[in-house]
Amino acid sequence: MDYQALQQRADELLAQGQYETLVDLYTEALGYGYPKSAEAELLSALAELYNHFGEKEKSKDHYASAIAIFRTLEGEGEEGAYFPVIAAVTNNLGILYEEENEDQAATEKFKESLEIYEKLAEKAPELYKPYVATTHYNLANLLGKKPDFYQSRKHLQQAYEIFKPLADADPINFDAYLANTLISLGNSYVEEHDYNNAEIYFEKALPVYRKLADIRFDIFGPYLAATLNNLAVASKETKQQDKAVLFYEETLDLYQRLAEENPEAFLPYKAATLNSMGILFSEMFDKDEALVYYNRAIEIYQRLASRAPVDFNPYLATSIHNLAILLDEKGELDQAEAAYHKALYLRDELAAQYPGAFDRDVCVTAMNLVTLYQQFLEKDQEPVFREKAKELLADVSRRLEKLNRDEPVVQSLWSDHEYFVDFFENVTTEALSIANVLRRCNALTEEINSTIDPAEKIIFQQQIIELLEAQKTEYPHHQPLTEELSTEYGNLSWLSIRLKDFKKARIYAEKGMELNPGAYWVKMNLYYLGMIDKAENEALSILDEIMTGCSTDLEKHKVREQMDMDIQKLRLYGLWG
């Protein structure tokens, strides 16, 4: 069989998908005595087929043999005649090494290929510059795995500088390469948590993918959605929450459109976006909106998990866990408990199916439940919550014993575990009562921080004082409680100053000092009141007492810093000359 007839037969087998027969054909043909160039082509073709069948070592051996023959032929003939095929086969071998995690060998092959393509591009830039750029891209991805982000970005930048003019001249063929390179540059910065630089590259990629998606939405719609999602994450991490919301909303619209055409492929992405939006709104303190998105994500994950529990139960458990945390933060504790139990049940099942893989997740949810039971115990002082917490803590201990103590998350879990074991073993009725009141005070403090109107703030501040005074009456010798009450009288005094009720402000400050004579942060209000009342000598005497009471230069510096900030605010309120 001559070589042309062989190629014709090979094309027929390839079209019919008869790859095993094709291997036999090529292997037999190696003994036909074809020219060395044909032998090398056959070896390269066999290497691709062996790679297809997963016979990686055979594939590597055949690629190497083909390269050796091509290099010999190159040395015997006209310089550069075999450069294109040597570069291509060497690049294929590099890709194979990378797939086998033989990164050093892959790097060497990509560099060999790059060197040849650069020589070819000097003589025929239009033909070979795309190959130079693609090889830079391959090298960048490989170096990014090490990770060597600096070198990786150097190669990505070189790829970008080649693809940009190519895309300007021929957008149909090169826009996709350009956009993909920009995304890789952005992701490189994400790996180093540099979201400002990542955002720059994602924004450059966005209009390119918009243009591509307008032409072929079925192909490039997913890339556009992923780019918008990347921009949402970058905006969230750089505290541009409003921008993040807009990017997530557009991402969600795209995944909805994609899921209508291919629900199996894109419903998971829609659910993940809904979950991300829930997290974002939770961080923005819009808990009601967060609740809506968490519930929508859970609804989709439940449908997906009913058909493929192995694939989607982990995501369902995480979404329910997030919902439980949100309900906990909203103070809807009974609903939070139910959600924690659902998440714990799912994670417990996963841990039983995959020992070791999900124990951390079980422990995290269990510790959240323990924290919830602490709240219940502080509120109602019912022994049942102590027993439930102890049962969970015992299970957490058994699971943590199987994990590596050097992992930061495991260390944190052990630390929390030790604290709560001690708490539930030794906590007293007095401590529970005070902790419950302090928790209620913290909730009122959140209300204070949610408004800028001092007239609204002072209502919540007075409620804090009432709660603490009632506890002080019940536990008069509890020193931390006394100090907390002193601090809150100082806060009440400050709000009274802002409302120009200077008489009450002085009474509250003096009450705070009576409770804790060392509370210079409360005494500062008396200094401000003296200066406002033009009683300068009295004010300066108080200031001297404050500074004399500071035991270190650092403490004095902190006092001066706080007073400077307070005086700036008083000037803003028109209360300081």
Coordinates of C-alpha atoms in Angstrom, one line a residue:
M1 CA 0.0 0.0 0.0
D2 CA 1.5 3.3 -1.0
Y3 CA 1.5 6.2 1.5
Q4 CA -1.3 8.1 -0.2
A5 CA -3.6 5.1 -0.1
L6 CA -2.7 4.5 3.5
Q7 CA -3.7 8.1 4.4
Q8 CA -7.0 7.7 2.5
R9 CA -7.8 4.5 4.4
A10 CA -6.8 6.2 7.7
D11 CA -9.2 9.1 7.0
E12 CA -12.0 6.6 6.4
L13 CA -11.4 4.8 9.7
L14 CA -11.1 8.1 11.5
A15 CA -14.5 9.3 10.1
Q16 CA -16.1 6.0 11.2
G17 CA -14.5 6.3 14.7
Q18 CA -12.7 3.0 14.3
Y19 CA -9.7 4.1 16.4
E20 CA -8.5 0.6 17.4
T21 CA -8.4 -0.5 13.7
L22 CA -6.6 2.7 13.0
V23 CA -3.9 1.8 15.6
D24 CA -3.4 -1.5 13.9
L25 CA -3.1 0.1 10.5
Y26 CA -0.5 2.6 11.6
T27 CA 1.5 0.0 13.6
E28 CA 1.6 -2.3 10.6
A29 CA 2.5 0.6 8.3
L30 CA 5.7 1.3 10.4
G31 CA 7.1 -1.9 8.8
Y32 CA 6.3 -0.9 5.2
G33 CA 9.6 0.9 4.7
Y34 CA 8.1 4.3 4.1
P35 CA 10.5 7.4 4.1
K36 CA 11.7 8.6 7.5
S37 CA 9.4 11.6 7.4
A38 CA 6.4 9.4 6.9
E39 CA 7.5 7.1 9.7
A40 CA 7.7 10.1 12.0
E41 CA 4.2 11.2 11.0
L42 CA 2.9 7.7 11.8
L43 CA 4.6 7.7 15.2
S44 CA 3.0 11.1 16.0
A45 CA -0.4 9.9 14.9
L46 CA 0.0 6.8 17.0
A47 CA 1.0 9.0 20.0
E48 CA -2.3 10.9 19.6
L49 CA -4.3 7.6 19.5
Y50 CA -2.6 6.1 22.5
N51 CA -3.3 9.3 24.4
H52 CA -6.9 9.0 23.4
F53 CA -7.0 5.4 24.8
G54 CA -5.3 6.5 28.1
E55 CA -2.0 4.7 27.3
K56 CA 0.1 7.7 28.4
E57 CA 3.5 6.1 28.5
K58 CA 3.1 4.7 25.0
S59 CA 1.9 8.1 23.8
K60 CA 5.0 9.8 25.3
D61 CA 7.4 7.2 23.8
H62 CA 5.9 7.6 20.3
Y63 CA 5.9 11.4 20.5
A64 CA 9.6 11.3 21.6
S65 CA 10.5 8.9 18.7
A66 CA 8.7 11.1 16.2
I67 CA 10.6 14.2 17.4
A68 CA 13.9 12.4 17.3
I69 CA 13.4 11.5 13.6
F70 CA 12.2 15.0 12.6
R71 CA 15.2 16.5 14.3
T72 CA 17.5 14.1 12.4
L73 CA 15.9 15.0 9.2
E74 CA 16.2 18.7 10.1
G75 CA 19.9 18.3 10.5
E76 CA 20.3 16.6 7.2
G77 CA 18.2 19.0 5.0
E78 CA 17.4 22.6 4.5
E79 CA 17.4 24.6 7.8
G80 CA 13.9 25.2 9.1
A81 CA 12.2 22.7 6.8
Y82 CA 11.0 20.6 9.7
F83 CA 10.6 23.4 12.3
P84 CA 6.8 23.6 12.1
V85 CA 6.2 19.9 12.7
I86 CA 8.9 19.7 15.4
A87 CA 7.3 22.6 17.2
A88 CA 3.8 21.1 16.9
V89 CA 4.7 17.6 18.1
T90 CA 6.9 19.0 20.9
N91 CA 4.0 21.2 22.1
N92 CA 1.7 18.1 22.1
L93 CA 4.2 16.2 24.2
G94 CA 4.4 19.2 26.6
I95 CA 0.6 19.1 26.9
L96 CA 0.8 15.4 27.7
Y97 CA 3.4 15.9 30.3
E98 CA 1.3 18.6 31.9
E99 CA -1.7 16.3 32.0
E100 CA 0.4 13.7 33.8
N101 CA 1.6 16.4 36.3
E102 CA 5.2 16.1 35.1
D103 CA 5.5 19.9 35.2
Q104 CA 9.3 20.1 34.8
A105 CA 9.3 18.0 31.6
A106 CA 6.2 19.9 30.3
T107 CA 8.0 23.3 30.9
E108 CA 11.0 22.1 28.9
K109 CA 8.9 21.0 26.0
F110 CA 6.9 24.2 25.9
K111 CA 10.1 26.2 26.0
E112 CA 11.5 24.2 23.1
S113 CA 8.4 24.6 21.1
L114 CA 8.3 28.4 21.9
E115 CA 11.9 28.9 20.7
I116 CA 11.1 27.2 17.4
Y117 CA 7.8 29.1 16.9
E118 CA 9.6 32.4 17.6
K119 CA 12.2 31.6 14.9
L120 CA 9.4 30.8 12.4
A121 CA 7.5 33.9 13.3
E122 CA 10.5 36.1 12.4
K123 CA 10.2 34.9 8.8
A124 CA 6.4 34.4 8.6
P125 CA 4.8 36.5 11.4
E126 CA 1.2 36.2 10.1
L127 CA 1.4 32.4 10.0
Y128 CA 3.3 31.7 13.2
K129 CA 2.6 34.5 15.7
P130 CA -0.6 32.9 16.8
Y131 CA 1.4 29.7 17.7
V132 CA 3.9 31.9 19.6
A133 CA 1.0 33.4 21.6
T134 CA -0.6 30.0 22.3
T135 CA 2.6 28.5 23.5
H136 CA 3.2 31.5 25.9
Y137 CA -0.4 30.8 27.1
N138 CA 0.4 27.1 27.7
L139 CA 3.6 28.0 29.6
A140 CA 1.7 30.6 31.7
N141 CA -0.9 28.1 32.8
L142 CA 1.8 25.6 33.7
L143 CA 3.8 28.1 35.8
G144 CA 0.6 29.3 37.5
K145 CA 0.2 25.8 38.9
K146 CA 3.5 25.8 40.7
P147 CA 2.6 28.6 41.7
D148 CA 4.9 31.1 40.1
F149 CA 2.5 33.9 39.4
Y150 CA 5.1 36.5 38.4
Q151 CA 6.5 34.3 35.6
S152 CA 3.1 33.1 34.6
R153 CA 1.9 36.7 34.2
K154 CA 5.0 37.5 32.1
H155 CA 4.0 34.8 29.6
L156 CA 0.3 35.8 29.7
Q157 CA 1.2 39.4 29.0
Q158 CA 3.3 38.4 26.1
A159 CA 0.4 36.3 24.8
Y160 CA -1.9 39.3 25.2
E161 CA 0.5 41.6 23.3
I162 CA 0.4 39.2 20.4
F163 CA -3.3 38.4 20.5
K164 CA -4.4 42.1 20.8
P165 CA -3.3 43.3 17.3
L166 CA -4.3 40.0 15.8
A167 CA -7.8 40.4 17.3
D168 CA -8.0 44.1 16.1
A169 CA -7.2 42.9 12.6
D170 CA -9.2 39.7 12.6
P171 CA -11.7 39.7 15.5
I172 CA -13.6 36.6 14.2
N173 CA -10.6 34.4 14.6
F174 CA -8.8 35.9 17.6
D175 CA -11.3 37.7 19.9
A176 CA -11.9 34.5 21.8
Y177 CA -8.1 34.0 22.4
L178 CA -7.7 37.6 23.5
A179 CA -10.6 37.4 26.0
N180 CA -9.4 34.1 27.4
T181 CA -5.9 35.5 28.0
L182 CA -7.4 38.6 29.8
I183 CA -9.5 36.3 32.0
S184 CA -6.4 34.2 32.8
L185 CA -4.5 37.4 33.8
G186 CA -7.4 38.4 36.0
N187 CA -7.5 34.9 37.6
S188 CA -3.8 35.1 38.2
Y189 CA -4.3 38.2 40.4
V190 CA -7.3 36.5 42.1
E191 CA -5.0 33.7 43.2
E192 CA -3.0 36.3 45.1
H193 CA -6.1 38.0 46.5
D194 CA -5.2 41.1 44.4
Y195 CA -8.8 41.9 43.4
N196 CA -8.1 45.5 42.2
N197 CA -5.8 44.3 39.5
A198 CA -8.0 41.3 38.7
E199 CA -10.9 43.7 38.2
I200 CA -8.9 45.6 35.5
Y201 CA -8.4 42.5 33.4
F202 CA -12.0 41.2 33.8
E203 CA -13.3 44.6 32.7
K204 CA -11.1 44.4 29.6
A205 CA -12.4 40.9 28.8
L206 CA -16.1 41.9 29.3
P207 CA -16.8 43.9 26.1
V208 CA -15.0 41.2 24.0
Y209 CA -17.2 38.4 25.4
R210 CA -20.3 40.6 25.0
K211 CA -19.4 41.0 21.3
L212 CA -18.7 37.2 21.0
A213 CA -22.0 36.3 22.8
D214 CA -24.0 38.5 20.5
I215 CA -22.6 36.4 17.6
R216 CA -22.8 32.9 19.1
F217 CA -24.6 33.0 22.5
D218 CA -24.6 29.2 22.7
I219 CA -20.8 29.1 22.7
F220 CA -19.9 32.3 24.4
G221 CA -22.8 33.0 26.7
P222 CA -21.3 30.8 29.4
Y223 CA -18.0 32.7 29.1
L224 CA -19.8 36.0 29.4
A225 CA -21.7 34.8 32.5
A226 CA -18.4 33.6 34.1
T227 CA -16.7 36.9 33.4
L228 CA -19.6 38.9 35.0
N229 CA -19.5 36.5 38.0
N230 CA -15.7 37.2 38.3
L231 CA -16.4 40.9 38.2
A232 CA -19.1 40.5 40.9
V233 CA -16.6 38.7 43.1
A234 CA -13.9 41.3 42.5
S235 CA -16.3 44.1 43.2
K236 CA -17.5 42.5 46.4
E237 CA -13.9 41.9 47.6
T238 CA -13.0 45.6 46.9
K239 CA -16.0 46.8 48.9
Q240 CA -18.0 47.9 45.8
Q241 CA -21.1 46.1 46.9
D242 CA -23.5 48.0 44.6
K243 CA -21.5 47.2 41.6
A244 CA -21.3 43.5 42.7
V245 CA -25.1 43.4 42.9
L246 CA -25.5 44.6 39.3
F247 CA -22.9 42.1 38.0
Y248 CA -24.5 39.2 39.9
E249 CA -28.0 40.2 38.6
E250 CA -26.7 40.1 35.0
T251 CA -24.9 36.8 35.7
L252 CA -28.2 35.4 37.0
D253 CA -30.1 36.5 34.0
L254 CA -27.6 34.9 31.7
Y255 CA -27.6 31.6 33.6
Q256 CA -31.4 31.6 33.6
R257 CA -31.4 32.0 29.8
L258 CA -28.7 29.2 29.5
A259 CA -30.6 26.9 31.9
E260 CA -33.8 27.2 29.8
E261 CA -31.8 25.7 26.9
N262 CA -29.7 23.3 28.9
P263 CA -30.9 22.9 32.5
E264 CA -28.6 20.0 33.4
A265 CA -25.6 22.0 32.5
F266 CA -26.5 25.5 33.8
L267 CA -29.0 25.1 36.7
P268 CA -26.1 24.4 39.1
Y269 CA -24.5 27.7 38.0
K270 CA -27.8 29.5 38.5
A271 CA -28.1 28.1 42.1
A272 CA -24.5 29.0 42.9
T273 CA -25.1 32.6 41.7
L274 CA -28.2 32.8 43.9
N275 CA -26.2 31.5 46.9
S276 CA -23.5 34.1 46.2
M277 CA -26.1 36.9 46.1
G278 CA -27.4 35.7 49.4
I279 CA -24.0 36.0 50.9
L280 CA -23.5 39.5 49.4
F281 CA -26.8 40.8 50.7
S282 CA -26.0 39.3 54.1
E283 CA -22.7 41.1 54.2
M284 CA -24.6 44.3 53.2
F285 CA -26.9 43.8 56.2
D286 CA -29.9 43.4 54.0
K287 CA -30.9 40.1 55.6
D288 CA -34.4 40.0 54.2
E289 CA -33.1 40.2 50.6
A290 CA -30.4 37.6 51.5
L291 CA -33.1 35.3 52.8
V292 CA -34.9 35.4 49.4
Y293 CA -31.8 34.4 47.5
Y294 CA -30.8 31.6 49.9
N295 CA -34.3 30.1 49.6
R296 CA -34.2 30.3 45.8
A297 CA -30.8 28.6 45.7
I298 CA -32.0 25.9 48.1
E299 CA -35.1 25.2 46.0
I300 CA -32.9 24.5 42.9
Y301 CA -30.3 22.4 44.9
Q302 CA -33.1 20.3 46.3
R303 CA -34.3 19.5 42.7
L304 CA -30.8 18.8 41.6
A305 CA -30.0 16.7 44.6
S306 CA -33.2 14.6 44.2
R307 CA -31.8 13.4 40.8
A308 CA -28.1 13.4 41.6
P309 CA -27.6 13.3 45.4
V310 CA -23.9 12.5 45.2
D311 CA -23.2 15.5 43.1
F312 CA -25.5 18.1 44.8
N313 CA -26.1 17.2 48.4
P314 CA -22.8 19.0 49.4
Y315 CA -24.1 22.2 47.8
L316 CA -27.5 21.8 49.3
A317 CA -26.1 21.3 52.7
T318 CA -23.9 24.4 52.4
S319 CA -26.8 26.6 51.2
I320 CA -29.0 25.4 54.1
H321 CA -26.1 26.0 56.5
N322 CA -25.8 29.6 55.2
L323 CA -29.6 30.0 55.6
A324 CA -29.3 28.8 59.2
I325 CA -26.6 31.4 60.0
L326 CA -28.7 34.2 58.5
L327 CA -31.8 33.1 60.5
D328 CA -29.5 33.0 63.6
E329 CA -28.3 36.6 62.9
K330 CA -31.9 37.7 62.3
G331 CA -32.8 36.4 65.8
E332 CA -35.2 33.8 64.3
L333 CA -33.6 31.2 66.5
D334 CA -36.2 28.3 66.3
Q335 CA -36.0 28.5 62.5
A336 CA -32.3 28.7 62.6
E337 CA -32.2 25.5 64.8
A338 CA -34.3 23.6 62.3
A339 CA -32.1 24.7 59.4
Y340 CA -28.9 23.8 61.3
H341 CA -30.3 20.3 61.9
K342 CA -31.1 19.9 58.2
A343 CA -27.6 20.9 57.2
L344 CA -26.1 18.7 59.9
Y345 CA -28.1 15.7 58.8
L346 CA -27.0 16.1 55.2
R347 CA -23.4 16.6 56.2
D348 CA -23.5 13.7 58.6
E349 CA -24.7 11.5 55.8
L350 CA -21.9 12.7 53.5
A351 CA -19.3 12.1 56.2
A352 CA -20.6 8.5 56.5
Q353 CA -20.4 8.0 52.8
Y354 CA -17.0 9.6 52.4
P355 CA -15.0 9.2 55.7
G356 CA -12.7 12.1 56.4
A357 CA -13.9 14.3 53.5
F358 CA -16.9 15.9 55.2
D359 CA -16.0 15.7 58.9
R360 CA -14.8 19.4 59.0
D361 CA -18.2 20.5 57.6
V362 CA -20.1 18.4 60.2
C363 CA -18.0 20.0 62.9
V364 CA -18.6 23.6 61.6
T365 CA -22.4 23.1 61.5
A366 CA -22.3 21.3 64.9
M367 CA -20.4 24.2 66.5
N368 CA -22.9 26.7 65.1
L369 CA -25.6 24.7 66.8
V370 CA -23.6 24.7 70.0
T371 CA -23.4 28.5 69.8
L372 CA -27.2 28.6 69.3
Y373 CA -27.7 26.4 72.3
Q374 CA -25.6 28.8 74.3
Q375 CA -28.0 31.5 73.4
F376 CA -31.0 29.3 74.3
L377 CA -29.4 28.5 77.7
E378 CA -28.6 32.1 78.4
K379 CA -32.2 33.1 77.6
D380 CA -34.2 30.3 79.3
Q381 CA -31.6 28.5 81.5
E382 CA -33.2 25.1 80.6
P383 CA -30.9 22.1 81.3
V384 CA -32.0 20.4 78.0
F385 CA -29.9 22.9 76.0
R386 CA -26.8 22.1 78.1
E387 CA -27.3 18.4 77.3
K388 CA -27.8 18.9 73.6
A389 CA -24.7 21.0 73.4
K390 CA -22.6 18.4 75.3
E391 CA -23.8 15.7 72.9
L392 CA -22.8 17.7 69.9
L393 CA -19.4 18.6 71.5
A394 CA -18.7 14.9 72.1
D395 CA -19.3 14.1 68.5
V396 CA -17.2 17.0 67.3
S397 CA -14.3 15.8 69.6
R398 CA -14.5 12.3 68.0
R399 CA -14.3 13.8 64.5
L400 CA -11.6 16.3 65.2
E401 CA -9.4 13.5 66.6
K402 CA -9.3 12.0 63.1
L403 CA -8.1 15.3 61.5
N404 CA -4.7 17.0 61.2
R405 CA -4.3 19.4 64.1
D406 CA -1.9 21.6 62.1
E407 CA -4.7 22.7 59.7
P408 CA -5.9 26.3 60.6
V409 CA -9.5 25.4 60.4
V410 CA -9.0 22.4 62.7
Q411 CA -7.1 24.5 65.2
S412 CA -9.9 27.0 65.2
L413 CA -12.5 24.2 65.8
W414 CA -10.4 22.8 68.6
S415 CA -10.2 26.2 70.2
D416 CA -13.9 26.8 70.0
H417 CA -14.6 23.2 71.2
E418 CA -12.4 23.7 74.4
Y419 CA -14.2 27.0 75.1
F420 CA -17.7 25.6 74.9
V421 CA -16.8 22.4 76.8
D422 CA -15.7 24.6 79.7
F423 CA -18.7 26.9 79.3
F424 CA -21.3 24.2 79.4
E425 CA -19.5 22.4 82.3
N426 CA -19.0 25.4 84.5
V427 CA -21.3 28.2 83.6
T428 CA -23.3 29.6 86.6
T429 CA -26.8 31.0 86.7
E430 CA -25.3 34.5 87.3
A431 CA -23.1 34.3 84.2
L432 CA -26.0 33.0 82.1
S433 CA -28.2 35.9 83.2
I434 CA -25.6 38.5 82.5
A435 CA -24.6 37.0 79.2
N436 CA -28.2 37.1 78.1
V437 CA -28.5 40.8 79.0
L438 CA -25.2 41.6 77.2
R439 CA -26.5 39.8 74.1
R440 CA -29.6 42.0 74.2
C441 CA -27.5 45.0 74.7
N442 CA -25.4 44.1 71.6
A443 CA -28.6 43.9 69.6
L444 CA -29.6 47.4 70.8
T445 CA -26.1 48.6 69.9
E446 CA -26.7 47.4 66.4
E447 CA -29.9 49.4 66.3
I448 CA -27.9 52.5 67.5
N449 CA -25.4 52.0 64.7
S450 CA -28.2 51.6 62.1
T451 CA -29.3 55.3 62.5
I452 CA -27.6 58.6 62.2
D453 CA -30.2 60.5 64.2
P454 CA -29.0 61.0 67.9
A455 CA -32.6 61.4 69.0
E456 CA -33.3 57.8 67.8
K457 CA -29.9 56.6 69.1
I458 CA -30.6 57.8 72.6
I459 CA -33.8 55.8 72.9
F460 CA -31.9 52.5 72.4
Q461 CA -29.1 53.7 74.6
Q462 CA -31.5 54.3 77.5
Q463 CA -32.9 50.8 77.0
I464 CA -29.3 49.5 77.4
I465 CA -28.9 51.4 80.6
E466 CA -32.2 50.0 81.9
L467 CA -31.2 46.4 81.2
L468 CA -27.8 46.8 82.8
E469 CA -29.2 48.6 85.9
A470 CA -31.6 45.8 86.5
Q471 CA -28.7 43.3 86.3
K472 CA -26.6 45.5 88.6
T473 CA -29.4 45.4 91.2
E474 CA -29.5 41.6 91.0
Y475 CA -25.7 41.2 90.9
P476 CA -24.2 44.3 92.6
H477 CA -20.7 42.8 93.0
H478 CA -20.1 41.7 89.4
Q479 CA -17.2 44.0 88.4
P480 CA -17.2 43.4 84.6
L481 CA -21.0 44.3 84.7
T482 CA -20.3 47.4 86.7
E483 CA -17.6 48.5 84.2
E484 CA -19.9 47.8 81.3
L485 CA -22.6 50.0 82.9
S486 CA -20.1 52.7 83.4
T487 CA -19.1 52.7 79.7
E488 CA -22.8 52.8 78.6
Y489 CA -23.4 55.8 80.9
G490 CA -20.5 57.4 79.1
N491 CA -22.2 56.7 75.7
L492 CA -25.5 58.1 77.1
S493 CA -23.6 61.2 78.2
W494 CA -22.1 61.7 74.7
L495 CA -25.5 61.4 73.0
S496 CA -26.9 63.9 75.4
I497 CA -24.1 66.3 74.5
R498 CA -25.0 65.9 70.8
L499 CA -28.6 66.7 71.7
K500 CA -27.4 69.8 73.7
D501 CA -28.9 68.4 76.9
F502 CA -25.7 69.4 78.9
K503 CA -27.3 69.0 82.3
K504 CA -28.2 65.4 81.8
A505 CA -24.9 64.8 80.0
R506 CA -23.0 65.8 83.1
I507 CA -25.3 63.7 85.4
Y508 CA -24.7 60.6 83.2
A509 CA -20.9 61.2 83.0
E510 CA -20.7 61.6 86.8
K511 CA -22.7 58.4 87.3
G512 CA -20.3 56.6 85.0
M513 CA -17.3 57.8 86.9
E514 CA -19.0 56.9 90.2
L515 CA -19.3 53.3 89.0
N516 CA -15.8 53.2 87.6
P517 CA -13.4 56.0 88.7
G518 CA -10.7 54.8 86.3
A519 CA -12.9 55.2 83.2
Y520 CA -11.1 58.1 81.6
W521 CA -13.1 57.6 78.4
V522 CA -16.2 58.6 80.4
K523 CA -14.3 61.5 82.1
M524 CA -13.5 62.9 78.7
N525 CA -17.2 63.9 78.4
L526 CA -16.7 66.1 81.6
Y527 CA -13.8 67.8 79.9
Y528 CA -15.8 68.5 76.8
L529 CA -18.7 69.8 78.9
G530 CA -16.3 72.1 80.8
M531 CA -15.0 73.6 77.6
I532 CA -18.5 74.0 76.1
D533 CA -19.6 75.8 79.3
K534 CA -16.5 78.0 79.1
A535 CA -15.3 76.6 82.5
E536 CA -11.8 76.3 81.1
N537 CA -10.0 75.9 84.4
E538 CA -12.3 73.1 85.5
A539 CA -11.9 71.5 82.1
L540 CA -8.1 71.7 82.0
S541 CA -8.0 70.2 85.5
I542 CA -10.1 67.3 84.3
L543 CA -7.8 66.9 81.3
D544 CA -4.8 66.8 83.6
E545 CA -6.4 64.1 85.7
I546 CA -7.1 62.0 82.6
M547 CA -3.5 62.3 81.3
T548 CA -2.1 61.6 84.8
G549 CA -4.2 58.5 85.0
C550 CA -2.6 57.1 81.9
S551 CA 0.1 54.5 82.8
T552 CA 2.0 54.5 79.5
D553 CA 2.9 56.8 76.7
L554 CA 0.9 54.5 74.3
E555 CA -2.2 55.0 76.5
K556 CA -1.7 58.7 76.4
H557 CA -1.4 58.7 72.7
K558 CA -4.6 56.7 72.4
V559 CA -6.4 59.2 74.6
R560 CA -5.2 62.2 72.6
E561 CA -6.2 60.4 69.4
Q562 CA -9.7 59.7 70.7
M563 CA -10.1 63.2 72.0
D564 CA -9.0 64.7 68.6
M565 CA -11.7 62.6 66.8
D566 CA -14.4 63.6 69.4
I567 CA -13.5 67.3 69.1
Q568 CA -13.7 67.1 65.3
K569 CA -17.2 65.7 65.7
L570 CA -18.2 68.4 68.2
R571 CA -17.0 71.0 65.7
L572 CA -19.1 69.4 63.0
Y573 CA -22.1 69.5 65.3
G574 CA -21.5 73.2 66.0
L575 CA -20.7 72.6 69.7
W576 CA -17.0 73.4 69.8
G577 CA -15.5 76.9 69.3

